[in-house]
Coordinates of C-alpha atoms in Angstrom, one line a residue:
M1 CA 111.5 52.2 108.0
R2 CA 109.9 52.9 104.6
Q3 CA 108.1 50.2 102.8
R4 CA 108.5 50.4 99.0
T5 CA 105.2 48.6 98.4
D6 CA 103.2 51.6 100.3
P7 CA 101.7 53.6 97.3
Q8 CA 102.5 56.8 99.0
M9 CA 106.1 55.9 99.5
E10 CA 106.4 55.0 95.7
Q11 CA 105.8 58.7 95.1
L12 CA 109.3 59.4 96.8
D13 CA 111.1 56.5 94.6
R14 CA 111.8 58.3 91.6
F15 CA 113.8 61.0 93.5
L16 CA 115.9 58.7 95.7
T17 CA 118.5 57.5 93.2
R18 CA 119.2 61.1 91.7
T19 CA 119.0 63.2 94.6
R20 CA 122.5 64.3 96.3
I21 CA 122.0 67.6 97.9
A22 CA 119.6 68.7 100.8
Y23 CA 118.4 72.1 101.3
F24 CA 117.3 73.1 104.8
S25 CA 115.4 76.1 105.9
M26 CA 113.0 76.9 108.8
E27 CA 110.6 78.7 106.5
M28 CA 109.9 78.0 102.8
A29 CA 107.1 79.9 100.7
V30 CA 106.0 77.0 98.4
R31 CA 102.5 78.5 97.5
P32 CA 100.2 81.1 99.2
E33 CA 98.0 78.5 100.6
M34 CA 100.8 76.8 102.4
H35 CA 101.7 79.2 105.4
T36 CA 105.1 77.6 105.9
Y37 CA 106.8 81.2 105.6
A38 CA 107.2 84.6 107.3
G39 CA 108.8 86.8 104.9
G40 CA 112.0 86.9 102.7
L41 CA 113.8 84.2 104.0
G42 CA 111.0 81.7 103.2
V43 CA 110.3 83.2 99.9
L44 CA 114.0 83.1 98.9
A45 CA 113.7 79.4 99.8
G46 CA 110.7 78.9 97.7
D47 CA 112.2 80.6 94.7
T48 CA 115.0 78.3 95.1
A49 CA 113.0 75.5 94.9
R50 CA 111.2 76.6 91.8
S51 CA 114.4 77.2 90.0
C52 CA 115.8 73.9 91.1
A53 CA 112.8 72.2 89.7
E54 CA 113.1 74.0 86.5
L55 CA 116.9 73.2 86.1
Q56 CA 116.3 69.7 87.4
L57 CA 119.0 70.0 90.0
P58 CA 119.2 67.0 92.2
M59 CA 118.0 68.3 95.4
V60 CA 115.5 67.5 98.2
F61 CA 114.2 70.5 100.5
V62 CA 113.3 70.2 104.3
T63 CA 111.4 72.6 106.5
L64 CA 108.7 72.5 109.1
V65 CA 105.0 72.1 108.3
S66 CA 104.2 75.2 110.4
R67 CA 100.3 74.2 110.7
A68 CA 99.5 77.7 112.4
G69 CA 101.7 79.6 110.0
Y70 CA 103.6 82.6 111.2
F71 CA 100.4 84.7 112.0
K72 CA 97.4 86.3 110.5
Q73 CA 97.6 90.1 110.9
R74 CA 94.7 92.0 111.7
I75 CA 94.7 95.9 112.1
T76 CA 92.5 97.8 114.4
A77 CA 90.9 101.2 113.5
D78 CA 93.7 103.0 115.5
G79 CA 96.5 101.0 113.8
Q80 CA 97.3 98.2 116.6
Q81 CA 98.6 94.9 115.0
L82 CA 96.4 91.9 116.3
E83 CA 98.0 88.4 115.6
E84 CA 95.8 85.4 115.0
P85 CA 96.6 82.0 114.0
D86 CA 96.9 81.4 110.3
W87 CA 96.2 77.5 110.1
W88 CA 96.4 75.4 107.1
R89 CA 95.9 71.9 106.4
P90 CA 98.5 69.8 104.8
E91 CA 96.1 67.0 103.8
G92 CA 95.0 68.6 100.7
L93 CA 98.4 69.9 99.3
C94 CA 101.0 67.2 100.8
T95 CA 101.1 63.4 100.9
P96 CA 101.7 61.7 104.2
L97 CA 104.7 59.5 104.1
D98 CA 104.7 56.2 106.1
A99 CA 107.7 56.9 108.0
M100 CA 108.9 58.4 111.3
T101 CA 112.0 59.1 113.3
G102 CA 112.7 60.4 116.8
V103 CA 114.7 62.9 118.8
R104 CA 115.4 63.4 122.3
I105 CA 114.5 66.7 123.5
G106 CA 114.9 67.1 127.3
E107 CA 113.4 63.9 129.0
R108 CA 111.2 62.8 126.1
N109 CA 111.5 61.3 122.8
V110 CA 109.7 63.4 120.0
W111 CA 108.4 61.5 117.0
I112 CA 108.5 63.3 113.5
R113 CA 106.6 62.4 110.5
P114 CA 107.2 63.7 107.2
W115 CA 104.7 65.0 104.5
L116 CA 105.7 65.2 100.7
H117 CA 104.9 68.1 98.4
V118 CA 106.3 67.6 94.9
L119 CA 107.0 70.8 93.2
K120 CA 106.7 70.9 89.6
G121 CA 108.5 73.1 87.1
P122 CA 106.8 74.5 83.9
E123 CA 108.7 72.2 81.6
G124 CA 108.5 68.8 83.7
G125 CA 111.2 69.0 86.3
E126 CA 110.3 68.4 89.8
V127 CA 111.8 68.6 93.4
P128 CA 110.5 66.8 96.7
I129 CA 109.7 69.2 99.6
I130 CA 109.6 67.3 103.0
L131 CA 107.7 68.8 105.6
L132 CA 108.3 67.8 109.3
D133 CA 105.4 67.4 111.5
T134 CA 105.4 66.6 115.3
D135 CA 101.6 66.7 115.6
L136 CA 101.2 63.0 116.4
L137 CA 99.4 60.8 118.8
E138 CA 102.7 59.2 120.0
N139 CA 103.9 62.6 121.2
D140 CA 103.2 64.4 124.4
P141 CA 100.5 67.2 124.0
A142 CA 103.2 70.0 124.4
D143 CA 105.5 68.4 121.8
R144 CA 102.5 67.9 119.2
E145 CA 102.6 71.7 118.8
L146 CA 106.4 72.1 118.1
T147 CA 105.9 72.4 114.3
H148 CA 102.7 74.3 114.7
W149 CA 104.0 78.0 115.1
L150 CA 106.8 79.5 112.7
Y151 CA 109.1 81.5 114.9
G152 CA 106.6 81.3 117.9
G153 CA 107.1 81.0 121.6
D154 CA 110.2 81.4 123.9
D155 CA 113.8 80.4 123.4
A156 CA 112.8 76.8 124.6
Y157 CA 110.2 76.6 121.9
R158 CA 112.5 78.0 119.2
L159 CA 115.5 75.6 120.1
K160 CA 113.2 72.5 120.2
Q161 CA 112.2 73.5 116.7
E162 CA 115.6 73.6 115.5
I163 CA 116.3 70.4 117.0
V164 CA 113.5 68.9 114.9
L165 CA 114.7 70.5 112.0
G166 CA 118.5 69.9 112.1
L167 CA 118.6 66.7 113.9
G168 CA 115.4 65.3 113.0
G169 CA 115.6 66.2 109.4
V170 CA 118.8 64.6 108.8
R171 CA 117.6 61.3 110.4
L172 CA 114.5 61.5 108.5
L173 CA 116.0 61.8 105.1
R174 CA 118.0 58.8 105.9
A175 CA 115.1 56.8 107.1
L176 CA 113.2 57.5 103.8
G177 CA 116.2 56.3 101.7
F178 CA 118.1 59.4 100.6
E179 CA 121.9 59.2 100.1
L180 CA 123.2 62.7 100.1
D181 CA 126.7 64.3 99.5
T182 CA 125.7 67.9 100.4
Y183 CA 123.5 69.9 102.8
H184 CA 122.9 73.3 102.4
L185 CA 121.9 75.2 105.6
N186 CA 119.7 78.3 104.7
E187 CA 120.4 80.6 107.6
G188 CA 121.6 79.2 111.0
H189 CA 118.2 77.6 112.2
A190 CA 119.4 74.2 110.6
A191 CA 122.9 74.2 112.0
L192 CA 122.1 71.6 114.4
L193 CA 122.4 69.1 111.6
T194 CA 125.9 69.5 111.7
L195 CA 126.0 67.6 115.0
E196 CA 124.2 64.8 113.5
L197 CA 126.5 64.4 110.6
L198 CA 129.4 64.5 113.4
R199 CA 127.8 61.7 115.2
R200 CA 127.2 59.7 112.1
G201 CA 130.9 59.8 111.0
A202 CA 132.5 59.6 114.5
G203 CA 135.1 57.2 115.2
P204 CA 134.8 54.5 118.1
R205 CA 136.0 55.3 121.6
D206 CA 139.4 54.0 122.2
Q207 CA 138.8 51.3 125.1
A208 CA 142.4 51.5 126.4
S209 CA 142.9 55.1 126.7
G210 CA 139.2 56.1 127.0
V211 CA 139.8 58.7 124.4
G212 CA 137.2 59.3 121.9
P213 CA 134.8 59.3 120.1
V214 CA 136.9 61.1 117.3
Y215 CA 134.8 63.6 115.1
D216 CA 135.8 63.9 111.8
I217 CA 135.2 67.9 111.4
G218 CA 136.8 68.0 108.2
Q219 CA 134.4 65.5 106.5
V220 CA 131.5 67.3 108.0
R221 CA 132.7 70.5 106.2
G222 CA 133.3 68.9 103.2
Q223 CA 129.3 68.1 103.3
C224 CA 128.1 71.4 104.3
V225 CA 127.2 74.5 102.5
F226 CA 126.1 77.5 104.9
T227 CA 124.1 81.0 103.6
T228 CA 123.9 83.6 106.2
H229 CA 121.2 86.3 105.5
T230 CA 121.6 88.9 108.2
P231 CA 124.2 91.0 109.6
V232 CA 121.5 92.2 112.2
E233 CA 122.5 90.9 115.8
A234 CA 119.0 89.9 116.5
G235 CA 118.9 87.6 113.5
H236 CA 121.5 85.0 114.9
D237 CA 120.0 82.6 117.1
R238 CA 121.8 82.2 120.5
F239 CA 120.8 80.1 123.4
P240 CA 122.3 79.9 126.9
Y241 CA 124.0 76.6 127.7
E242 CA 122.1 75.9 130.5
L243 CA 118.8 75.6 128.1
V244 CA 121.0 73.6 125.5
S245 CA 122.4 71.2 128.1
R246 CA 118.8 70.6 129.4
L247 CA 117.1 70.1 125.9
L248 CA 119.6 68.9 123.4
D249 CA 120.8 65.4 123.2
S250 CA 124.2 66.5 121.7
P251 CA 126.6 63.8 120.4
V252 CA 129.3 66.3 121.2
P253 CA 130.2 67.1 124.8
L254 CA 129.3 70.2 126.2
G255 CA 133.3 71.4 126.4
E256 CA 133.7 70.6 122.7
L257 CA 130.5 72.2 121.8
R258 CA 131.6 75.4 123.4
H259 CA 134.7 75.5 121.1
L260 CA 132.4 75.0 117.9
A261 CA 129.4 77.3 118.9
G262 CA 130.8 80.1 121.2
M263 CA 132.1 80.1 124.6
D264 CA 129.5 82.5 126.2
A265 CA 126.2 81.3 124.5
F266 CA 125.3 78.6 121.9
N267 CA 125.5 80.5 118.7
L268 CA 124.0 78.6 115.7
T269 CA 125.6 80.9 113.0
Q270 CA 129.1 80.3 114.5
L271 CA 128.4 76.6 114.7
A272 CA 127.3 76.6 111.1
M273 CA 130.4 78.5 109.9
R274 CA 132.8 76.3 111.9
L275 CA 131.2 73.4 110.4
S276 CA 130.6 74.4 106.8
G277 CA 133.3 74.3 104.2
Y278 CA 131.6 76.8 101.9
V279 CA 130.1 80.0 103.7
N280 CA 128.3 82.8 101.7
G281 CA 126.5 86.2 102.1
V282 CA 123.7 87.0 99.8
A283 CA 125.1 90.0 98.2
L284 CA 128.6 91.3 97.5
R285 CA 128.2 94.2 100.2
H286 CA 126.7 91.6 102.5
A287 CA 129.7 89.3 102.3
E288 CA 131.9 92.3 103.0
T289 CA 129.9 93.1 106.2
T290 CA 129.9 89.4 107.1
Q291 CA 133.7 89.2 106.8
H292 CA 133.9 91.9 109.4
L293 CA 131.5 90.4 111.9
F294 CA 133.3 87.1 111.6
P295 CA 137.0 87.6 111.1
G296 CA 138.9 84.4 110.3
Y297 CA 136.5 82.8 108.0
V298 CA 136.2 82.9 104.2
I299 CA 133.0 84.6 103.1
R300 CA 132.1 84.3 99.7
A301 CA 129.2 86.1 97.8
I302 CA 126.4 84.8 95.8
T303 CA 123.8 87.5 95.4
N304 CA 120.0 86.5 95.7
G305 CA 117.7 86.4 92.8
V306 CA 114.0 85.9 92.3
H307 CA 112.0 83.5 90.4
V308 CA 110.9 85.2 87.3
G309 CA 107.9 83.1 86.5
T310 CA 106.4 83.4 90.1
W311 CA 107.0 87.5 90.4
T312 CA 106.1 88.6 86.9
H313 CA 102.4 89.7 86.5
P314 CA 100.5 87.4 84.0
V315 CA 100.4 90.4 81.4
F316 CA 103.9 91.1 81.5
A317 CA 104.5 87.1 81.2
H318 CA 102.4 87.1 78.1
L319 CA 104.3 90.0 76.7
Y320 CA 107.8 88.3 77.4
Q321 CA 106.7 85.2 75.9
Q322 CA 105.8 86.9 72.9
H323 CA 109.0 88.7 72.5
V324 CA 111.5 86.7 74.3
P325 CA 110.5 82.9 74.1
H326 CA 112.4 80.8 76.9
W327 CA 112.7 83.7 79.2
Q328 CA 111.6 81.7 82.0
H329 CA 114.1 78.9 81.8
E330 CA 116.8 81.2 80.8
P331 CA 115.9 84.8 82.4
E332 CA 119.3 86.2 81.0
L333 CA 117.5 86.5 77.8
L334 CA 115.1 89.1 79.4
V335 CA 117.9 91.8 78.3
R336 CA 116.1 91.6 75.1
A337 CA 113.3 93.3 76.6
L338 CA 115.1 96.4 75.5
L339 CA 113.4 95.6 72.0
I340 CA 110.0 95.6 73.3
P341 CA 108.0 98.7 72.5
E342 CA 107.5 101.1 75.4
D343 CA 104.0 101.7 74.8
E344 CA 103.5 97.7 75.3
I345 CA 105.6 98.0 78.4
W346 CA 103.2 101.0 79.8
R347 CA 100.0 99.1 78.6
C348 CA 100.9 96.1 80.7
H349 CA 101.9 98.1 83.8
Q350 CA 98.7 100.0 83.7
L351 CA 96.7 96.6 83.8
A352 CA 98.9 95.4 86.7
K353 CA 98.3 98.8 88.4
A354 CA 94.4 98.4 87.8
D355 CA 94.7 94.9 89.5
L356 CA 96.4 96.5 92.8
L357 CA 94.1 99.5 93.1
R358 CA 91.4 97.1 92.8
R359 CA 92.8 94.9 95.8
I360 CA 93.3 98.3 97.6
A361 CA 89.7 99.2 97.3
E362 CA 88.6 96.0 98.5
R363 CA 90.7 95.8 101.4
T364 CA 90.5 99.5 102.7
G365 CA 87.6 101.2 100.9
V366 CA 90.1 103.7 99.6
A367 CA 89.8 104.5 95.6
L368 CA 93.3 105.7 94.6
D369 CA 93.8 107.6 91.4
P370 CA 95.3 105.5 88.7
A371 CA 96.8 108.7 86.9
L372 CA 98.9 109.6 90.0
P373 CA 102.1 107.8 90.5
L374 CA 102.2 105.1 93.4
I375 CA 105.0 104.5 95.8
G376 CA 105.1 101.3 97.1
C377 CA 106.7 100.1 100.1
A378 CA 106.5 96.5 102.0
R379 CA 108.6 94.9 104.2
R380 CA 109.0 93.4 107.8
M381 CA 108.0 96.0 110.2
T382 CA 111.2 96.6 112.3
G383 CA 113.5 99.3 113.1
Y384 CA 116.5 98.9 110.8
K385 CA 114.2 98.9 107.8
R386 CA 113.1 102.6 108.7
P387 CA 109.5 102.1 107.6
L388 CA 109.0 105.8 108.9
L389 CA 111.7 107.6 106.8
L390 CA 109.4 108.7 104.3
F391 CA 107.4 110.6 106.9
Q392 CA 109.9 112.2 108.7
D393 CA 108.8 115.7 107.7
L394 CA 105.1 115.6 106.7
D395 CA 104.9 119.4 105.8
R396 CA 107.9 118.8 103.2
L397 CA 106.2 115.6 101.9
A398 CA 102.9 117.5 101.5
A399 CA 104.5 120.5 99.7
I400 CA 106.3 118.1 97.3
A401 CA 102.8 116.5 96.9
A402 CA 101.3 120.0 96.2
K403 CA 103.7 120.4 93.2
H404 CA 103.9 116.7 92.1
P405 CA 101.0 114.6 93.2
F406 CA 101.6 111.1 94.1
Q407 CA 100.2 108.3 96.5
V408 CA 101.5 105.6 99.0
V409 CA 100.8 102.0 99.7
M410 CA 102.5 100.2 102.6
A411 CA 102.3 96.7 104.0
G412 CA 104.2 94.6 106.5
K413 CA 103.9 92.7 109.7
A414 CA 105.8 93.2 113.0
H415 CA 107.0 90.3 114.9
P416 CA 104.8 89.6 117.7
R417 CA 107.3 90.4 120.2
D418 CA 108.8 93.3 118.4
G419 CA 107.2 96.0 120.3
L420 CA 108.9 99.0 118.2
G421 CA 107.8 97.3 114.8
K422 CA 104.1 97.4 116.2
Q423 CA 104.6 101.0 117.4
A424 CA 105.8 101.7 113.8
I425 CA 102.6 100.3 112.3
R426 CA 100.4 102.5 114.6
Q427 CA 102.4 105.4 113.6
L428 CA 101.9 104.9 109.8
H429 CA 98.2 104.9 110.5
E430 CA 98.5 108.0 112.3
V431 CA 100.7 109.6 109.6
A432 CA 98.0 108.5 107.0
R433 CA 95.3 110.4 109.0
A434 CA 97.6 113.5 109.4
L435 CA 98.2 113.7 105.5
A436 CA 94.4 113.0 104.6
G437 CA 93.6 115.4 101.8
R438 CA 97.1 116.2 101.0
V439 CA 98.6 112.6 100.1
A440 CA 96.8 109.6 100.0
C441 CA 98.3 106.9 102.2
V442 CA 97.0 103.5 102.7
F443 CA 98.3 100.4 104.7
L444 CA 97.4 96.8 103.4
P445 CA 97.0 94.3 106.4
D446 CA 98.2 90.9 106.3
Y447 CA 100.9 91.1 104.0
D448 CA 101.5 87.6 102.3
M449 CA 103.0 85.9 99.1
E450 CA 99.7 86.7 97.0
L451 CA 99.5 90.5 98.2
A452 CA 103.4 90.8 97.4
Q453 CA 102.8 89.7 94.0
A454 CA 100.2 92.4 93.2
M455 CA 102.2 95.0 95.3
V456 CA 105.6 94.7 93.3
A457 CA 103.8 94.5 89.9
G458 CA 101.1 97.5 90.4
S459 CA 103.3 100.2 92.0
D460 CA 105.2 102.7 90.0
I461 CA 108.0 103.4 92.2
W462 CA 109.4 100.7 94.7
L463 CA 110.8 102.4 97.8
N464 CA 113.4 100.6 100.1
T465 CA 114.9 102.7 103.1
P466 CA 117.1 100.3 105.3
R467 CA 119.9 101.4 107.5
P468 CA 123.3 100.5 105.9
P469 CA 125.0 98.1 106.2
L470 CA 122.0 96.3 107.9
E471 CA 120.2 95.0 104.5
A472 CA 121.8 91.7 103.6
S473 CA 120.1 91.7 100.2
G474 CA 116.6 92.5 99.8
T475 CA 114.7 90.8 96.9
S476 CA 111.2 93.1 96.5
G477 CA 112.8 95.4 94.2
M478 CA 114.0 92.8 92.1
K479 CA 110.4 91.5 91.8
A480 CA 109.5 94.9 91.0
A481 CA 111.7 95.5 88.3
L482 CA 110.5 92.5 86.3
N483 CA 107.1 94.4 86.1
G484 CA 108.9 97.6 84.9
V485 CA 108.7 99.1 88.4
L486 CA 111.6 101.6 88.9
N487 CA 113.5 101.2 92.3
L488 CA 114.1 104.2 94.7
S489 CA 116.6 102.7 97.4
V490 CA 119.2 103.3 99.9
L491 CA 122.6 101.8 98.5
D492 CA 122.7 98.8 100.4
G493 CA 122.4 95.0 99.8
W494 CA 121.4 94.1 96.1
W495 CA 120.7 97.5 95.2
V496 CA 124.5 98.5 95.3
E497 CA 125.2 96.1 92.4
A498 CA 122.0 96.9 90.5
C499 CA 121.7 100.6 90.6
I500 CA 122.9 102.7 87.4
E501 CA 121.6 106.1 88.4
G502 CA 119.0 107.2 86.0
V503 CA 119.1 103.9 84.2
T504 CA 117.6 101.3 86.3
G505 CA 116.3 103.6 89.1
W506 CA 117.8 106.0 91.6
A507 CA 119.6 105.8 94.8
I508 CA 118.8 107.8 97.9
G509 CA 121.9 109.7 99.4
E510 CA 125.4 108.5 99.1
D511 CA 127.2 104.8 99.6
R512 CA 127.9 105.6 103.2
H513 CA 126.7 104.0 106.6
D514 CA 127.1 107.3 109.0
E515 CA 124.3 109.4 107.9
P516 CA 121.8 110.4 110.4
D517 CA 118.0 109.5 109.4
A518 CA 117.1 113.0 109.1
V519 CA 119.9 113.6 106.3
V520 CA 118.9 110.5 104.6
A521 CA 115.0 111.7 104.6
R522 CA 116.4 115.1 103.1
H523 CA 118.1 113.0 100.3
L524 CA 114.9 111.2 99.7
Y525 CA 112.8 114.2 99.4
D526 CA 115.1 115.8 97.1
K527 CA 115.3 112.9 94.8
L528 CA 111.4 112.7 94.8
E529 CA 110.9 116.5 94.2
N530 CA 113.5 117.3 91.8
T531 CA 114.1 114.0 89.7
V532 CA 111.6 111.1 90.2
L533 CA 108.3 112.9 90.4
P534 CA 108.8 115.5 87.8
L535 CA 110.2 112.6 85.4
Y536 CA 106.8 110.7 86.0
H537 CA 104.5 113.8 85.4
G538 CA 106.6 115.8 82.8
D539 CA 108.5 113.2 80.4
P540 CA 106.4 110.1 80.2
E541 CA 108.6 108.7 77.2
A542 CA 111.6 109.1 79.3
W543 CA 109.9 107.1 82.5
R544 CA 108.8 104.3 80.0
R545 CA 112.2 104.1 78.6
L546 CA 113.6 103.6 82.4
M547 CA 110.8 101.0 82.9
R548 CA 111.8 98.8 79.8
Q549 CA 115.6 99.3 81.1
A550 CA 115.1 98.1 84.7
A551 CA 113.0 95.1 83.5
A552 CA 116.0 94.1 80.9
H553 CA 118.9 95.0 83.4
I554 CA 117.8 93.8 86.5
G555 CA 115.4 91.0 85.3
S556 CA 118.1 89.4 83.3
H557 CA 120.6 88.9 86.2
F558 CA 118.9 89.2 89.6
N559 CA 117.2 85.9 89.1
S560 CA 117.2 82.6 91.0
Q561 CA 118.2 80.7 87.9
R562 CA 121.5 82.5 87.8
M563 CA 121.9 82.1 91.6
M564 CA 121.3 78.4 91.5
R565 CA 123.5 77.7 88.6
R566 CA 126.2 79.8 90.8
Y567 CA 125.4 77.5 93.9
A568 CA 125.6 74.4 91.7
A569 CA 128.9 75.2 90.1
E570 CA 130.7 77.0 93.1
A571 CA 129.2 75.5 96.2
Y572 CA 128.0 72.1 95.4
L573 CA 130.6 70.7 93.2
R574 CA 133.5 71.8 95.3

């Protein structure tokens, strides 16, 4: 148990009496030097924490320490992705807390120690982030690695990590002295915390009848909020019950567990939905899609947002501060960016673009032309994201470039076990070689939070081509818009809500789900050839007007301040 006389533990004391909500996420992008994130899910969690600090919401955040990170991406000359550990040391950025808790995994007890990182907002607000670590001398050597690799290993490793996050996280918060009313599950990875809450609230076994213990499902549902992030089947963790019965020391008998989590496989998404009183998708369209996937549940919608202070380039931040004071605390004020002179928007964009072109030259040796429009495209390399859609017809693409020159920068990681994603990266490098001399295309390796900040600020056009309805929300285009970058995207996820054609950006194709990739590619080429690129080259005043409109309309709504105010009012204060 914690000792209040310990100076390290005293850092936590100021949070204990006020904190009532715990937010659990397998990954969390706290800062670039902390490699505790893989992609959009973690970046969203980090933006959530940053906004909670600024809004001074009474929350504590829980994640894994992920000492070896997701992976460091290295690309060979022929475009092959190689993965290396992306180690970081929590000692310099976090404080070890003098507390431990244990969970039973298989035949062994696994001890968990917390690290504390205090995230500070610009106006003095703070939130605590607890990072769970099993790399302890008390543990078996194999168990010491359970919090090393983010999304690493096989099903057994993943399930063990989720036991540490869910069961261990709840127990550790209690050991540290937190008294909580609400638990927010950011995706299904933390679903096992519901079992710990069931155990804690279970009534005693009736000695006469042998019935019990009685689990208060209603009480747990009243405590839990669940945000689901993906309609993609592979995004929902499922485990065979043979593995579950071998590794999970469940307080709920296996027969009852099947009724909660699925009869055929242990489905963490279903478990979270059954035991959460508030369930939401991350965009209006995503909530509709999820409702079809999980009939019988009430699926609400709170559309994602991004933390404006993190994703706005410093030159734009300075510009906004001059014209829109308090824009970081109240991003809805960014609608007043409509009053900023267009030439000032363009000047700031050119500085941000120069920063990106410098990074490209340093990383690849390729010098892109600052006078030509730059299409940016960065995302997880996987099939439904369609990273190769722009390159369906190289001759058509080259012909467009001959009339309206442009250049392309791309980035993204493929999961180590995603063979098709790795193949897409190889094909992108082949495409770049095939287009050499006609269209300059570069691929930036090791896409991370810092590189993302440069790309979303320095591109001219932000391209997104997911296969509908598989994009839950997406947030990179929101970040781009903060910097006056114009979105060109398939109508899915958040863009269905944000797209005002020719005002905030452009849609690719129609709002439908059944168009073949070749048809969508033709829509993309037509929009580039006939609308987007001619506007950039031929009417710079109109282009700058659109940049200002995108920053004002998108930045003022699609931000994490608005998102967290809605969670607080609708999900936490039920």
